PDB file of C-alpha atoms in Angstrom:
ATOM      1  CA  GLN A   1      68.853   7.869   4.755  1.00 83.00           C
ATOM      2  CA  VAL A   2      71.654   6.753   6.475  1.00 90.00           C
ATOM      3  CA  GLN A   3      74.763   9.859   7.475  1.00 94.00           C
ATOM      4  CA  LEU A   4      77.587   8.554   8.211  1.00 97.00           C
ATOM      5  CA  VAL A   5      80.408  10.615  10.174  1.00 97.00           C
ATOM      6  CA  GLU A   6      84.117   9.052  11.107  1.00 98.00           C
ATOM      7  CA  SER A   7      86.418  10.425  13.630  1.00 97.00           C
ATOM      8  CA  GLY A   8      89.669   9.326  15.627  1.00 97.00           C
ATOM      9  CA  GLY A   9      91.977   9.894  12.426  1.00 97.00           C
ATOM     10  CA  GLY A  10      95.236  11.919  12.930  1.00 97.00           C
ATOM     11  CA  LEU A  11      98.576  11.515  12.338  1.00 98.00           C
ATOM     12  CA  VAL A  12     100.668   8.253  14.275  1.00 98.00           C
ATOM     13  CA  GLN A  13     104.389   7.097  14.338  1.00 98.00           C
ATOM     14  CA  ALA A  14     105.126   4.149  12.587  1.00 98.00           C
ATOM     15  CA  GLY A  15     104.124   0.987  15.108  1.00 97.00           C
ATOM     16  CA  GLY A  16     101.558   2.997  16.391  1.00 98.00           C
ATOM     17  CA  SER A  17      97.679   2.662  17.041  1.00 98.00           C
ATOM     18  CA  LEU A  18      94.525   4.237  16.121  1.00 98.00           C
ATOM     19  CA  ARG A  19      90.782   3.758  16.294  1.00 98.00           C
ATOM     20  CA  LEU A  20      88.420   4.899  14.012  1.00 98.00           C
ATOM     21  CA  SER A  21      85.086   5.511  14.743  1.00 98.00           C
ATOM     22  CA  CYS A  22      81.714   6.106  12.575  1.00 98.00           C
ATOM     23  CA  ALA A  23      78.855   7.040  14.030  1.00 97.00           C
ATOM     24  CA  ALA A  24      75.559   7.056  12.002  1.00 95.00           C
ATOM     25  CA  SER A  25      72.487   8.711  12.198  1.00 93.00           C
ATOM     26  CA  GLY A  26      69.044   7.523  11.564  1.00 79.00           C
ATOM     27  CA  ARG A  27      66.938   4.307  13.118  1.00 70.00           C
ATOM     28  CA  THR A  28      67.661   1.741  10.625  1.00 85.00           C
ATOM     29  CA  PHE A  29      71.667   1.342  11.020  1.00 85.00           C
ATOM     30  CA  SER A  30      71.494  -2.354  12.942  1.00 84.00           C
ATOM     31  CA  LYS A  31      69.682  -2.957   9.421  1.00 89.00           C
ATOM     32  CA  TYR A  32      73.152  -2.389   7.602  1.00 93.00           C
ATOM     33  CA  ALA A  33      76.734  -3.880   6.726  1.00 95.00           C
ATOM     34  CA  MET A  34      79.613  -1.688   7.132  1.00 96.00           C
ATOM     35  CA  GLY A  35      82.599  -1.743   5.316  1.00 96.00           C
ATOM     36  CA  TRP A  36      85.648   0.604   6.414  1.00 97.00           C
ATOM     37  CA  PHE A  37      87.798   1.340   2.965  1.00 97.00           C
ATOM     38  CA  ARG A  38      90.785   3.234   2.515  1.00 98.00           C
ATOM     39  CA  GLN A  39      92.307   5.509  -0.825  1.00 98.00           C
ATOM     40  CA  ALA A  40      95.662   6.825  -0.863  1.00 96.00           C
ATOM     41  CA  PRO A  41      96.873  10.105  -2.774  1.00 92.00           C
ATOM     42  CA  GLY A  42      96.162   8.313  -6.545  1.00 94.00           C
ATOM     43  CA  LYS A  43      95.752   4.855  -5.850  1.00 96.00           C
ATOM     44  CA  GLU A  44      91.697   3.461  -5.910  1.00 96.00           C
ATOM     45  CA  ARG A  45      89.495   2.887  -2.749  1.00 96.00           C
ATOM     46  CA  GLU A  46      90.413   0.179  -1.037  1.00 95.00           C
ATOM     47  CA  PHE A  47      88.240  -2.306   1.012  1.00 96.00           C
ATOM     48  CA  VAL A  48      89.809  -3.092   4.832  1.00 96.00           C
ATOM     49  CA  ALA A  49      87.133  -4.482   6.806  1.00 96.00           C
ATOM     50  CA  GLY A  50      83.685  -5.479   6.995  1.00 96.00           C
ATOM     51  CA  ILE A  51      81.115  -6.266   9.544  1.00 95.00           C
ATOM     52  CA  SER A  52      77.382  -7.814   9.206  1.00 93.00           C
ATOM     53  CA  TRP A  53      74.744  -5.907  10.280  1.00 89.00           C
ATOM     54  CA  SER A  54      74.265  -8.032  13.725  1.00 87.00           C
ATOM     55  CA  GLY A  55      78.065  -8.242  13.647  1.00 84.00           C
ATOM     56  CA  ALA A  56      78.008 -12.248  13.395  1.00 85.00           C
ATOM     57  CA  ASN A  57      80.423 -12.079  10.255  1.00 86.00           C
ATOM     58  CA  THR A  58      83.588  -9.930  10.303  1.00 86.00           C
ATOM     59  CA  TYR A  59      86.327  -9.513   7.262  1.00 87.00           C
ATOM     60  CA  TYR A  60      89.385  -7.610   7.725  1.00 85.00           C
ATOM     61  CA  ALA A  61      93.110  -7.485   7.135  1.00 81.00           C
ATOM     62  CA  ASP A  62      96.139  -8.224   9.268  1.00 86.00           C
ATOM     63  CA  ARG A  63      96.470  -5.572  11.930  1.00 94.00           C
ATOM     64  CA  PHE A  64      92.857  -4.217  11.519  1.00 95.00           C
ATOM     65  CA  THR A  65      89.526  -5.206  13.695  1.00 95.00           C
ATOM     66  CA  ILE A  66      86.073  -4.059  12.981  1.00 96.00           C
ATOM     67  CA  SER A  67      83.740  -4.080  15.741  1.00 95.00           C
ATOM     68  CA  ARG A  68      79.975  -2.281  15.875  1.00 95.00           C
ATOM     69  CA  ASP A  69      77.868  -1.170  18.771  1.00 95.00           C
ATOM     70  CA  ASN A  70      74.596  -1.219  17.485  1.00 92.00           C
ATOM     71  CA  ALA A  71      72.630   0.757  20.254  1.00 92.00           C
ATOM     72  CA  LYS A  72      75.311   3.690  19.934  1.00 94.00           C
ATOM     73  CA  ASN A  73      74.796   3.683  16.313  1.00 94.00           C
ATOM     74  CA  THR A  74      78.623   3.480  15.843  1.00 96.00           C
ATOM     75  CA  VAL A  75      81.498   1.016  13.840  1.00 97.00           C
ATOM     76  CA  TYR A  76      84.551   1.256  14.703  1.00 97.00           C
ATOM     77  CA  LEU A  77      87.849   0.182  13.340  1.00 97.00           C
ATOM     78  CA  GLN A  78      90.861  -0.625  15.269  1.00 97.00           C
ATOM     79  CA  MET A  79      94.166  -0.082  13.588  1.00 97.00           C
ATOM     80  CA  ASN A  80      97.139  -1.757  15.062  1.00 97.00           C
ATOM     81  CA  SER A  81     100.778  -1.769  14.456  1.00 97.00           C
ATOM     82  CA  LEU A  82     100.581   0.868  11.410  1.00 98.00           C
ATOM     83  CA  LYS A  83     102.952   1.518   9.000  1.00 97.00           C
ATOM     84  CA  PRO A  84     103.622   4.231   6.595  1.00 97.00           C
ATOM     85  CA  GLU A  85     101.910   2.554   4.068  1.00 96.00           C
ATOM     86  CA  ASP A  86      98.535   2.729   5.269  1.00 97.00           C
ATOM     87  CA  THR A  87      98.283   6.394   5.219  1.00 98.00           C
ATOM     88  CA  ALA A  88      95.458   6.944   3.721  1.00 98.00           C
ATOM     89  CA  VAL A  89      91.928   8.990   3.643  1.00 98.00           C
ATOM     90  CA  TYR A  90      89.992   6.198   5.503  1.00 98.00           C
ATOM     91  CA  TYR A  91      86.193   6.012   4.500  1.00 98.00           C
ATOM     92  CA  CYS A  92      82.649   4.065   6.711  1.00 97.00           C
ATOM     93  CA  ALA A  93      79.889   2.784   4.012  1.00 97.00           C
ATOM     94  CA  ALA A  94      76.831   1.334   4.774  1.00 96.00           C
ATOM     95  CA  GLY A  95      75.155  -1.682   2.435  1.00 92.00           C
ATOM     96  CA  LEU A  96      72.197  -3.651   2.743  1.00 81.00           C
ATOM     97  CA  TYR A  97      74.395  -6.841   1.945  1.00 72.00           C
ATOM     98  CA  ASN A  98      76.907  -8.513   3.347  1.00 85.00           C
ATOM     99  CA  PRO A  99      79.852  -7.067   3.971  1.00 90.00           C
ATOM    100  CA  SER A 100      81.376  -6.839   0.672  1.00 91.00           C
ATOM    101  CA  GLU A 101      84.845  -5.763  -0.631  1.00 92.00           C
ATOM    102  CA  TYR A 102      83.088  -3.855  -3.430  1.00 94.00           C
ATOM    103  CA  PRO A 103      82.767  -0.187  -3.111  1.00 94.00           C
ATOM    104  CA  SER A 104      79.526   0.124  -5.595  1.00 94.00           C
ATOM    105  CA  ASP A 105      77.812  -2.472  -2.858  1.00 93.00           C
ATOM    106  CA  TYR A 106      77.654   0.049  -0.625  1.00 95.00           C
ATOM    107  CA  LYS A 107      74.705   2.745  -0.744  1.00 93.00           C
ATOM    108  CA  TYR A 108      76.194   5.478   1.739  1.00 95.00           C
ATOM    109  CA  TRP A 109      79.145   7.153   2.213  1.00 97.00           C
ATOM    110  CA  GLY A 110      80.902   9.098   4.668  1.00 97.00           C
ATOM    111  CA  GLN A 111      83.230  12.122   3.958  1.00 97.00           C
ATOM    112  CA  GLY A 112      86.570  10.859   5.740  1.00 98.00           C
ATOM    113  CA  THR A 113      89.031  10.979   7.902  1.00 98.00           C
ATOM    114  CA  GLN A 114      92.092  11.729   7.355  1.00 98.00           C
ATOM    115  CA  VAL A 115      95.340   8.312   8.572  1.00 98.00           C
ATOM    116  CA  THR A 116      98.657   9.804   8.544  1.00 98.00           C
ATOM    117  CA  VAL A 117     101.609   7.558   9.788  1.00 98.00           C
ATOM    118  CA  SER A 118     105.324   8.900  10.318  1.00 97.00           C
ATOM    119  CA  SER A 119     108.540   6.607   9.376  1.00 93.00           C
TER     120      SER A 119
END
């Protein structure tokens, strides 16, 4: 069992940066691939970034960077040059496979943190 808690969201002006954190409970965190997704109102959940259990393999869109610290049971999402269209609830998720863009490949989810980018 893994519990995930996101933090670091908030209101930022366009062009600004935010770093989201996702803290995991449990001693098996390092076994899981981790992903970040986002969901805007009226839209489907969208893959943003993923990282393998070791951190050796990462997948992310432009302007975003994912990293993890297994000693701290934490995964991060650095978001730069934010745009109003980045406004969404951001979720982290843990899965047992290589990082995947499909939500169904992830077993555990956090509650999400709101990111709002003003123009």
